[in-house]
mmCIF file of C-alpha atoms in Angstrom:
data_model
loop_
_atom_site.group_PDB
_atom_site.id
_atom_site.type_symbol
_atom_site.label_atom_id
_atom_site.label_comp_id
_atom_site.label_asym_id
_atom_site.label_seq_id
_atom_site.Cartn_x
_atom_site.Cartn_y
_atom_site.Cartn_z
ATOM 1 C CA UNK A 1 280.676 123.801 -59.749
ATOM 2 C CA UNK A 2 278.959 123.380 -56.209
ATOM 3 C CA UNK A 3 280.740 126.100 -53.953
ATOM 4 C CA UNK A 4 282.415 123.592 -50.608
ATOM 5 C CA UNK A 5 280.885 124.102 -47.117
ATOM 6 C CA UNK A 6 277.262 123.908 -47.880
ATOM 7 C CA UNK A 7 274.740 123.203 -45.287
ATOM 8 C CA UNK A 8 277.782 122.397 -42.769
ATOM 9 C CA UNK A 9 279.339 125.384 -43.145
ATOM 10 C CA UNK A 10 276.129 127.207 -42.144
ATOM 11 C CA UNK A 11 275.616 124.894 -39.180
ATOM 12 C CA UNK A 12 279.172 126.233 -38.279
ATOM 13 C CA UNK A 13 278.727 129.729 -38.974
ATOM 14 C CA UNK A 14 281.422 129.961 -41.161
ATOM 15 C CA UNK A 15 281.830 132.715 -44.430
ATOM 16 C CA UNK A 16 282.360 131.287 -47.978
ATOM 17 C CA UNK A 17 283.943 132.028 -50.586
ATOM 18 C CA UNK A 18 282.435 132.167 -54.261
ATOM 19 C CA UNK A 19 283.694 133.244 -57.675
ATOM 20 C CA UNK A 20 281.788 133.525 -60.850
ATOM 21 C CA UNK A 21 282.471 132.344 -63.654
ATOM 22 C CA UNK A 22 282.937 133.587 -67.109
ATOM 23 C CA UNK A 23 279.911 131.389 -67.919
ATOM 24 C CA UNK A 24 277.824 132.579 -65.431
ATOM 25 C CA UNK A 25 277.875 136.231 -65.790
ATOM 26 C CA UNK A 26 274.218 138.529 -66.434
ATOM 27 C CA UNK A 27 272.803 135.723 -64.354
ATOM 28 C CA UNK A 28 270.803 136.869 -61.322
ATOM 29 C CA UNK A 29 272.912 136.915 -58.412
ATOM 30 C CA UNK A 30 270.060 134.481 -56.134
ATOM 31 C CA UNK A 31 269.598 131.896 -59.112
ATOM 32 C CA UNK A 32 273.272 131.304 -59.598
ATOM 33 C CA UNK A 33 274.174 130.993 -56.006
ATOM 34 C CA UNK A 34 271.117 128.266 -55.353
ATOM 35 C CA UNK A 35 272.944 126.722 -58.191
ATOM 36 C CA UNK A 36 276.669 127.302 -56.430
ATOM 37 C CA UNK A 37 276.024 126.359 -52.879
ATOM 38 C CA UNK A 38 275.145 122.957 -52.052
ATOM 39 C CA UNK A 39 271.979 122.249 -50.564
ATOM 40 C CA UNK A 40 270.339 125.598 -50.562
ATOM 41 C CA UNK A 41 267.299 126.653 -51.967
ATOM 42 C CA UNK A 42 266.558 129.588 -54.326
ATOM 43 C CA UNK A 43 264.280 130.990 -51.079
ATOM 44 C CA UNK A 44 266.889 130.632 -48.226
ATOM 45 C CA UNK A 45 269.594 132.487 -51.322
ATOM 46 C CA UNK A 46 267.126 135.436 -50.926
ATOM 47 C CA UNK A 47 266.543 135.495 -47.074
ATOM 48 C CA UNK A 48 270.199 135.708 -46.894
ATOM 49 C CA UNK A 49 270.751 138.251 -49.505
ATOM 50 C CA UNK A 50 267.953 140.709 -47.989
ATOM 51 C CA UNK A 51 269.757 140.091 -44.791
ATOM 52 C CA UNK A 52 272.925 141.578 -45.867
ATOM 53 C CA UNK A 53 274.958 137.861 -45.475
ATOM 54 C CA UNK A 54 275.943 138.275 -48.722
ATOM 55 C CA UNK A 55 279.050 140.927 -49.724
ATOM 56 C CA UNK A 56 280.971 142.311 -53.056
ATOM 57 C CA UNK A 57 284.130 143.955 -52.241
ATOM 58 C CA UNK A 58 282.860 144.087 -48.682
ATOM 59 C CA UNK A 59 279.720 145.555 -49.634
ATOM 60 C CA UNK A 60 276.567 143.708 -48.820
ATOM 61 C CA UNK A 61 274.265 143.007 -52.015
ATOM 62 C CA UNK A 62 270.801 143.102 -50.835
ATOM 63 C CA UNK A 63 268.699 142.879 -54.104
ATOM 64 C CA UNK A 64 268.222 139.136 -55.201
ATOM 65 C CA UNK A 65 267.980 140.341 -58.943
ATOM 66 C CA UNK A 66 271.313 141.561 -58.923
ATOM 67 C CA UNK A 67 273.328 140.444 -62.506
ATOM 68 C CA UNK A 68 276.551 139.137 -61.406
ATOM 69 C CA UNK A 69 280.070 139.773 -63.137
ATOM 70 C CA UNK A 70 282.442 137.115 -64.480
ATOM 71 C CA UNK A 71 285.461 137.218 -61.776
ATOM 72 C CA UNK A 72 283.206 138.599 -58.917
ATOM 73 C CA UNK A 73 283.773 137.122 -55.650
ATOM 74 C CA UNK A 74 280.860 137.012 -53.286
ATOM 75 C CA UNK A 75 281.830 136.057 -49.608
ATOM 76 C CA UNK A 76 278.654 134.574 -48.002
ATOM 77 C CA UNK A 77 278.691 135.108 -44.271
ATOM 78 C CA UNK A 78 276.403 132.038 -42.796
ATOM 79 C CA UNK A 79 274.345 133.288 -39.469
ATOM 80 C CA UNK A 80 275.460 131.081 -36.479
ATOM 81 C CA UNK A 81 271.908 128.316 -36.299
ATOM 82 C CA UNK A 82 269.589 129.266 -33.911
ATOM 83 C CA UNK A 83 268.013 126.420 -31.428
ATOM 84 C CA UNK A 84 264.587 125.660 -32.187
ATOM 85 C CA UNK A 85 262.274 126.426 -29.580
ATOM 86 C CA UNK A 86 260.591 123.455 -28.437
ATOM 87 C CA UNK A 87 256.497 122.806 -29.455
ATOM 88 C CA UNK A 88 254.573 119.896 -27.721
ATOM 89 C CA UNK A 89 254.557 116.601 -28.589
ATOM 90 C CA UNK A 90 251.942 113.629 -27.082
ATOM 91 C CA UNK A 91 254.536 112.247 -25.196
ATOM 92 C CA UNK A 92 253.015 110.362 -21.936
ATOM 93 C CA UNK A 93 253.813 111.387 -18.772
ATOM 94 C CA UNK A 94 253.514 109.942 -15.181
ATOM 95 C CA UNK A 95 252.402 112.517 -12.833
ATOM 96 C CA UNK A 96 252.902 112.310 -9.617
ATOM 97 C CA UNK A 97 251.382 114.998 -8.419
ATOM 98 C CA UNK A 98 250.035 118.307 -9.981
ATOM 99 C CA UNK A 99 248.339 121.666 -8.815
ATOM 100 C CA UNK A 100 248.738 125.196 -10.414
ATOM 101 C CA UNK A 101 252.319 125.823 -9.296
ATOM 102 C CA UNK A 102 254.460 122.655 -9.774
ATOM 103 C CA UNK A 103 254.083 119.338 -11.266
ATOM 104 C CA UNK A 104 255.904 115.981 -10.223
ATOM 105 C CA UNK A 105 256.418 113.450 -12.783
ATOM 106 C CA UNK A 106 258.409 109.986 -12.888
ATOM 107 C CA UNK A 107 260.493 110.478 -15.189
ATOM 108 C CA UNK A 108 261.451 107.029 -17.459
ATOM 109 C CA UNK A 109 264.895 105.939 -18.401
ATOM 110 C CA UNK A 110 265.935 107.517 -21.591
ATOM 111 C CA UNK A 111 264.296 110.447 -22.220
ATOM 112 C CA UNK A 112 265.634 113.554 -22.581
ATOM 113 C CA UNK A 113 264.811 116.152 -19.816
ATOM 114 C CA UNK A 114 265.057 119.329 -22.134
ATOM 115 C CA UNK A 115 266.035 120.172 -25.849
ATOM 116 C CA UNK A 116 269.764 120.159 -26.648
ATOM 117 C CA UNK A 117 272.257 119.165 -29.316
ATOM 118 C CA UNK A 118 271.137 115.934 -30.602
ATOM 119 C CA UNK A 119 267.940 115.918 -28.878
ATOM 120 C CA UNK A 120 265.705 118.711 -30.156
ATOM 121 C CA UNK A 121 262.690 117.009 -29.936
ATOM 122 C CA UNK A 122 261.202 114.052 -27.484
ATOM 123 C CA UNK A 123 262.338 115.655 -24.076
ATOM 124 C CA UNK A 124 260.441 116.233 -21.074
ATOM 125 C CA UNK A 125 260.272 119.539 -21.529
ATOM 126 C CA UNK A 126 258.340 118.378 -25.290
ATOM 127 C CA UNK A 127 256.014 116.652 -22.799
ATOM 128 C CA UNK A 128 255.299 119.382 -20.631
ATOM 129 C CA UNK A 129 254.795 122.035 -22.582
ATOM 130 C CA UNK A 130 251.317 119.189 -24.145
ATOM 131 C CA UNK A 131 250.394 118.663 -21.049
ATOM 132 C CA UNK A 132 251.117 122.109 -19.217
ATOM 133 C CA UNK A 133 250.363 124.484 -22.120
ATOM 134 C CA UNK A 134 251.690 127.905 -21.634
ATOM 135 C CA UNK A 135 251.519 127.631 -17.998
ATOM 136 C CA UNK A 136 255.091 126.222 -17.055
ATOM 137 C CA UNK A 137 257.672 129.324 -15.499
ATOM 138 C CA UNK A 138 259.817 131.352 -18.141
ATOM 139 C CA UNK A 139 262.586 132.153 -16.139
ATOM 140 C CA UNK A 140 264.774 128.933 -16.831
ATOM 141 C CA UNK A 141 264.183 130.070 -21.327
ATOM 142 C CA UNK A 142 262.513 128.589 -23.736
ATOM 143 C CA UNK A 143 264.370 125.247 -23.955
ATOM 144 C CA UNK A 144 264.034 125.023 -20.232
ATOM 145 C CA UNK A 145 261.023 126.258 -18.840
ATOM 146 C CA UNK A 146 260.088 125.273 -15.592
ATOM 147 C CA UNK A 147 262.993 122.908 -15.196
ATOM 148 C CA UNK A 148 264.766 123.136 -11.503
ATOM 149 C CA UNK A 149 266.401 120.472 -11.529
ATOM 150 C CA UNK A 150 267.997 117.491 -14.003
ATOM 151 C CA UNK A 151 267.890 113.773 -14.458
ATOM 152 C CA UNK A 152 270.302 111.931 -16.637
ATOM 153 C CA UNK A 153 268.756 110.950 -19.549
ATOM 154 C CA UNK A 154 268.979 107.289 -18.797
ATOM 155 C CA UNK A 155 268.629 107.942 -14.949
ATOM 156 C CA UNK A 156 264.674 107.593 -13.828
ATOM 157 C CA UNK A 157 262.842 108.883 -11.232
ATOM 158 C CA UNK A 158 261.099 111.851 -9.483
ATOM 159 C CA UNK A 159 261.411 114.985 -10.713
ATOM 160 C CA UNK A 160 259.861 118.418 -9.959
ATOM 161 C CA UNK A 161 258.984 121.264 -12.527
ATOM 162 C CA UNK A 162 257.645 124.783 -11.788
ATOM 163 C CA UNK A 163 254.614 126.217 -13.582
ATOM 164 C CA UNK A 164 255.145 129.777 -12.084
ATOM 165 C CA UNK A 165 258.326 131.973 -11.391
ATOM 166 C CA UNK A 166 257.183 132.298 -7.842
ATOM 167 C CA UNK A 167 257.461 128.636 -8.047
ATOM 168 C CA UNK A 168 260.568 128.045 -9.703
ATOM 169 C CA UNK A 169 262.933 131.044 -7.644
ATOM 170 C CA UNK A 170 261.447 128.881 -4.270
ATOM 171 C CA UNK A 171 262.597 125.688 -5.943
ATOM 172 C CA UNK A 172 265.868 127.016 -7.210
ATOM 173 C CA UNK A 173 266.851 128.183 -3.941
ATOM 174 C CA UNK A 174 266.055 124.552 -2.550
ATOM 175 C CA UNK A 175 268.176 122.779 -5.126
ATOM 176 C CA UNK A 176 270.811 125.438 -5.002
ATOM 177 C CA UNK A 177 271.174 124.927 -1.277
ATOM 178 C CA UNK A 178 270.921 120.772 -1.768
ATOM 179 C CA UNK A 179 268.544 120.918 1.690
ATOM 180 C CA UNK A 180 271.708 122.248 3.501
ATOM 181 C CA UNK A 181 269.772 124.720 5.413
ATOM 182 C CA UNK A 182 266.280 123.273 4.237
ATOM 183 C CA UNK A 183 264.118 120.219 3.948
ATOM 184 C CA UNK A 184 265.350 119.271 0.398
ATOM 185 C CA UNK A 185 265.532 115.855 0.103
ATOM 186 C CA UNK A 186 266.721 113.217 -2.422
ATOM 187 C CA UNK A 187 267.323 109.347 -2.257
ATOM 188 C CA UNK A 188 268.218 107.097 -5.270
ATOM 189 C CA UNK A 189 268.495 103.415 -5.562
ATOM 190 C CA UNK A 190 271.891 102.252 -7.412
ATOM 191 C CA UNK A 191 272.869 98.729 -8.349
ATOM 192 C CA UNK A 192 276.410 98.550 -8.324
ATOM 193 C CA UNK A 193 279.080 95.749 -8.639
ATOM 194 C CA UNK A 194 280.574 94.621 -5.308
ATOM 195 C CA UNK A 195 279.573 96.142 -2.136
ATOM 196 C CA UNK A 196 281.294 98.465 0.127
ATOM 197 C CA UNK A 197 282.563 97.140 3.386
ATOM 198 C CA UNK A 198 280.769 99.054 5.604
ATOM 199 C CA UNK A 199 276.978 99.534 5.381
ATOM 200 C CA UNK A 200 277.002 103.283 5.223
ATOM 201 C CA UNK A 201 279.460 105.805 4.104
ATOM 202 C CA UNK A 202 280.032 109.586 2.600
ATOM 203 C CA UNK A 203 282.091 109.751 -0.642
ATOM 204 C CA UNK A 204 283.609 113.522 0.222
ATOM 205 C CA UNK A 205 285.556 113.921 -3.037
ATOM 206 C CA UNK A 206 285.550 117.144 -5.406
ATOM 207 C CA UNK A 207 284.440 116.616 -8.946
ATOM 208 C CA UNK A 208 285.784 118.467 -12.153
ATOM 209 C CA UNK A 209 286.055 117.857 -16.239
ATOM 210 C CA UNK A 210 287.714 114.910 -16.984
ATOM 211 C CA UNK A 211 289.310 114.911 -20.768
ATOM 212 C CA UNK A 212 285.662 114.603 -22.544
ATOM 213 C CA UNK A 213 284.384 117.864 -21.839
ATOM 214 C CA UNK A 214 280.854 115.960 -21.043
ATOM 215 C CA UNK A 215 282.210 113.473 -18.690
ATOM 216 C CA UNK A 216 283.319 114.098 -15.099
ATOM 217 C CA UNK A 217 286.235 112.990 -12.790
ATOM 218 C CA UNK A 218 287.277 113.213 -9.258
ATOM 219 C CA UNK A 219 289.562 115.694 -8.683
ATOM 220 C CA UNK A 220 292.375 117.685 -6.863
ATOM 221 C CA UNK A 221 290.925 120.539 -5.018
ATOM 222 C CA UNK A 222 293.412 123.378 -6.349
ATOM 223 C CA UNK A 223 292.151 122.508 -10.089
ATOM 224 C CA UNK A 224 290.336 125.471 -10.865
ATOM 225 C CA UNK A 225 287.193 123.152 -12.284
ATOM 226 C CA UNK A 226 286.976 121.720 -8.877
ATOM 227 C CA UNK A 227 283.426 121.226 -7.248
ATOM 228 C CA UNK A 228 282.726 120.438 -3.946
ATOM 229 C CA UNK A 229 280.534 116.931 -3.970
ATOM 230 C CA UNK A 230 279.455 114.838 -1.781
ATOM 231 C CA UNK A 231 277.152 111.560 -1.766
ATOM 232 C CA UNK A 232 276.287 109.990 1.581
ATOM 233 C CA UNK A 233 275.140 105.835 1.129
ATOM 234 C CA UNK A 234 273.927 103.314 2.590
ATOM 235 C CA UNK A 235 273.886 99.578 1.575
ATOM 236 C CA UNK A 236 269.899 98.332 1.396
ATOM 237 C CA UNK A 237 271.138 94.746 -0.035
ATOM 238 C CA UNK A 238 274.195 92.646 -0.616
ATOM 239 C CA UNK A 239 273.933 89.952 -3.243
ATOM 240 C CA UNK A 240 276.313 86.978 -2.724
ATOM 241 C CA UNK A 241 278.110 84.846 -5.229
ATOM 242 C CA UNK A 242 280.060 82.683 -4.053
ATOM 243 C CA UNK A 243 280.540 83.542 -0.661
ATOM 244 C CA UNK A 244 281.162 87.229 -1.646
ATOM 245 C CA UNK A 245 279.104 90.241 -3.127
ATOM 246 C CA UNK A 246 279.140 90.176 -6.240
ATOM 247 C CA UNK A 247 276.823 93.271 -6.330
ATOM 248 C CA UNK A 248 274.858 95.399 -3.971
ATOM 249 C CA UNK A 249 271.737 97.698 -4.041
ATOM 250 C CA UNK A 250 272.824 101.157 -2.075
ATOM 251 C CA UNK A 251 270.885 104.255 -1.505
ATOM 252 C CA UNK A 252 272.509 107.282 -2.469
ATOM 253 C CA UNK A 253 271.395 110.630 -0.491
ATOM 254 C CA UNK A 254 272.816 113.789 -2.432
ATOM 255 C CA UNK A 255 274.572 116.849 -0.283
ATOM 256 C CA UNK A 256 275.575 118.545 -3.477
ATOM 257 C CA UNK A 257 273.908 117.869 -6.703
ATOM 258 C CA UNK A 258 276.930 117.919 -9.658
ATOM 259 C CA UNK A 259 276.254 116.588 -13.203
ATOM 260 C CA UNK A 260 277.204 112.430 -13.285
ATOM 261 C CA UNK A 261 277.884 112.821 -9.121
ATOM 262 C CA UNK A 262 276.304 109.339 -8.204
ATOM 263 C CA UNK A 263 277.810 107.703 -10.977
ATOM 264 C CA UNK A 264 281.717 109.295 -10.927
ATOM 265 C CA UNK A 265 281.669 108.578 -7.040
ATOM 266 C CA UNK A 266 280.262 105.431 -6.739
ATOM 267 C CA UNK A 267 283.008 104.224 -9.280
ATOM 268 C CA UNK A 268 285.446 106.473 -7.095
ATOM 269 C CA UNK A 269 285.155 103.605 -4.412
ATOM 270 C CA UNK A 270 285.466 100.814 -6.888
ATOM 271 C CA UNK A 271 282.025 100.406 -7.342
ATOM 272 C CA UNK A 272 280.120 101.398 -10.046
ATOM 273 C CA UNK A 273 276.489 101.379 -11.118
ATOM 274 C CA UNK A 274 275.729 98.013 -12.919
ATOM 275 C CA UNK A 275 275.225 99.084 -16.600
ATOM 276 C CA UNK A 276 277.456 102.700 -16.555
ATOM 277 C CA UNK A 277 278.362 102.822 -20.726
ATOM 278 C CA UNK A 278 280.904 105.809 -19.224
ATOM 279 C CA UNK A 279 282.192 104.807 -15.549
ATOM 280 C CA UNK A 280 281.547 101.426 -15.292
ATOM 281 C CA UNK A 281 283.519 99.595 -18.656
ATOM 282 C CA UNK A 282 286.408 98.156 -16.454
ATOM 283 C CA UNK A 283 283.813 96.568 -14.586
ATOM 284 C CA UNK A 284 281.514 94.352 -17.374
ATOM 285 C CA UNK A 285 283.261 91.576 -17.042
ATOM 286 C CA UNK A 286 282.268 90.919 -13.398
ATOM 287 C CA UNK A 287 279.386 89.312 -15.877
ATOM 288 C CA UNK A 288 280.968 86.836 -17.079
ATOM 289 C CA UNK A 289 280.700 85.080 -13.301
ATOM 290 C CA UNK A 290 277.332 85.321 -13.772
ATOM 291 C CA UNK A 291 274.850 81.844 -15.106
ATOM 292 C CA UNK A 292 273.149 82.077 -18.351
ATOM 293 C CA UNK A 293 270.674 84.226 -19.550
ATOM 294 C CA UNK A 294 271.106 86.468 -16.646
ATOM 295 C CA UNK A 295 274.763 86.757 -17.405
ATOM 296 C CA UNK A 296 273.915 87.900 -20.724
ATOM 297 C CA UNK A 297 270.914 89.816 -19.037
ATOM 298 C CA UNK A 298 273.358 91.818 -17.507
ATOM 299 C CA UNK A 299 276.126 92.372 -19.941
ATOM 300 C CA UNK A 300 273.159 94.112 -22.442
ATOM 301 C CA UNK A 301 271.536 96.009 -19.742
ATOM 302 C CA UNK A 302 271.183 99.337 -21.898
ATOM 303 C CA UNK A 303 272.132 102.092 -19.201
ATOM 304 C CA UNK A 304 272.945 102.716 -15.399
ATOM 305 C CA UNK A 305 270.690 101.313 -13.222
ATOM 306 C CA UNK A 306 270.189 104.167 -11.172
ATOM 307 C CA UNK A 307 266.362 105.577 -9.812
ATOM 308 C CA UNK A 308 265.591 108.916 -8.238
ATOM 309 C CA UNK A 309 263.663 106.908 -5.768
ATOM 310 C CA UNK A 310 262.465 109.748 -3.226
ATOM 311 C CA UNK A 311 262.357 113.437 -3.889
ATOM 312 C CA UNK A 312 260.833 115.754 -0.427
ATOM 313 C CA UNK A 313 260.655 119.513 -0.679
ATOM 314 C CA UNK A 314 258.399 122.315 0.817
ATOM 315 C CA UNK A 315 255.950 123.453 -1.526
ATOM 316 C CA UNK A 316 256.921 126.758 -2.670
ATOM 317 C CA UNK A 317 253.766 129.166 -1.573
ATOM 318 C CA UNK A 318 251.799 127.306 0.971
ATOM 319 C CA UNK A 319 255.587 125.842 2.877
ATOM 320 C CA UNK A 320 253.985 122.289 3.063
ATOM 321 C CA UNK A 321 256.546 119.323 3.120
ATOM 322 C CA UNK A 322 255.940 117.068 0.478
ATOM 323 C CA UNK A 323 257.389 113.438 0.096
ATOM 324 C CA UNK A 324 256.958 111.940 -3.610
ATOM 325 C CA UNK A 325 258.503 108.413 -4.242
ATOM 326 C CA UNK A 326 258.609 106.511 -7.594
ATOM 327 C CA UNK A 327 259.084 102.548 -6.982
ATOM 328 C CA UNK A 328 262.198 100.848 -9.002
ATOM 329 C CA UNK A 329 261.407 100.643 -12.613
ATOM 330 C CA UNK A 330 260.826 96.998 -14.056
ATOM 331 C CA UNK A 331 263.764 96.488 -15.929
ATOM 332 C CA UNK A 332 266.400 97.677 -13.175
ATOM 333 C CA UNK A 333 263.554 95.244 -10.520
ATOM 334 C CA UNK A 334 264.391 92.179 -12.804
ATOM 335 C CA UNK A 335 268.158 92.439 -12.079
ATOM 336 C CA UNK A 336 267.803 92.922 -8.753
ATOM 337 C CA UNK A 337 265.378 89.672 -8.527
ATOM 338 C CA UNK A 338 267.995 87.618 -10.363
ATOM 339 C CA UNK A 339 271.025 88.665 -8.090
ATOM 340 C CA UNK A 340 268.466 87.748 -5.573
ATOM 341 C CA UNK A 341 267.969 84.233 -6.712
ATOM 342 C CA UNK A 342 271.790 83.258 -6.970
ATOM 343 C CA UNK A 343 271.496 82.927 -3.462
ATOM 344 C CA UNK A 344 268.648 80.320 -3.462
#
């Protein structure tokens, strides 16, 4: 009988239990437990006998050959899964810019900036390491190297990586300061439903965990999650329907740079980026005011329409201010033309 747990109980690191039976006994201990754990092979049995996973009365059996006992029960101690370091993959890129310390790249909507549950393979970082080789900075690990700064994986836009540690300790410092005290800069363009009242505004508001431990919230300042965050905006178009905006294109400058900041402020203010799947479901059916196919345009748009339109830092060994900007892609471009054309 298959032992329970199999291959997820190894992906959990969990021990199992096994007992032989009276059938079983003089069989070698590695070609009965291939047979007794699902979804193992005769070879990974071994490696995890000669690696001491596998015990007898506490007492790890490290010969493969050993002839089991009817009764005997083997606890099988599964080693917690290790994360696969990332190889290259022919994944195009759009460089920006490129010299021996840093690269800039426009990053597209929907992919991945570095390896992670779920995503082990098709990430920037997948990219880079084809098109850098070996020369992209260690010090952010192997599933990160280079990396300084993130993207959402359906946010696009500039992004800057270091290929040295000289590089990436300058550009850390940058980012970690969020061009407080330095010439950090960062601008994104955000469709959003409605339009604030004012042209231009600062969303001061502190962000922490909300109850999915991916997704964030605003919240008080004495919970002990809090962040400081603030976005700064600035309204670039208002789109009419009807005498009101039904939508709006803002510019979003970053002071702080927290994880879903854009997005969990701008639906703060009651309005959210046009296409949010995780801020913005209260707001889909401002669609349904919209004509046909652009309503239904709208209601499948497949993630936030938000762009890391301008990214300006000082080059990290020769101090030179650089400016990089990445025009709107085409598919957020075609929503904005459309809101523009209600008003013809």
């Amino acid at each position: 009988m298959k032992a329970s747990g199999g291959p997820d109980s190894e992906e959990n690191g969990e021990l199992i239990e096994v007992l032989v039976p009276g059938e079983a006994a003089g069989q070698r201990l590695d070609q009965w437990l291939a047979g007794a754990l699902e979804g193992f092979s005769r070879s990974r049995v071994q490696a995890l006998i000669k690696a001491g996973a596998v015990t007898l009365a506490d007492a790890a059996i490290r010969e493969p050959s050993h002839r089991i006992a009817a009764g005997a029960r083997f606890a099988i101690t599964m080693p917690e899964p290790e994360d696969p370091e990332p190889k290259g993959e022919a994944i195009p890129l759009d460089v920006l810019y490129e010299d021996a310390e840093i690269i800039v790249v426009n990053k597209p909507a929907g992919l991945v900036v570095h390896p992670g549950a779920g995503n082990w393979t098709g990430t920037l970082v997948n990219a880079l390491i084809q098109h850098c080789g070996e020369s992209l900075s260690g010090i952010g690990g192997v599933r990160r190297p280079g990396i300084v700064h993130r993207l959402d994986k359906d946010t696009s836009g500039v992004m800057v990586v270091a290929k040295t540690d000289q590089a990436h300790r300058a550009l850390s410092e940058a980012f970690a300061d969020h061009g407080r005290t330095g010439d950090l800069k960062r601008a994104y363009e955000a469709l959003v439903w409605g339009a604030p009242q004012r042209n231009s505004g600062t969303v001061d508001a502190p962000l922490g965990r909300a109850r999915d431990r991916v997704l964030r919230a605003v919240v008080t300042q004495e919970r002990e999650d809090a962040r400081h965050a603030v976005t700064h905006f600035a309204v670039l178009e208002r789109f009419p329907a009807g005498g009101e905006a039904l939508a709006s294109l803002l510019e979003c400058r970053l002071e702080t740079g927290r994880t879903h900041q854009i997005r969990v402020h701008m639906a703060h203010i009651g309005h959210p980026v046009i296409g949010d799947p995780d801020y913005g479901k209260a707001f889909r059916t401002k669609a349904n005011r919209l004509p046909e196919p652009f309503r239904s345009a709208v209601a499948a748009f497949p993630r936030q329409a938000l762009h890391a339109r301008l990214l300006e830092f000082r080059h990290p060994s020769t101090h030179m201010r650089m400016r990089f900007e990445a025009p709107m892609p085409p598919d957020m471009a075609e929503i904005a033309r459309q809101f523009r054309a209600l008003e013809d």
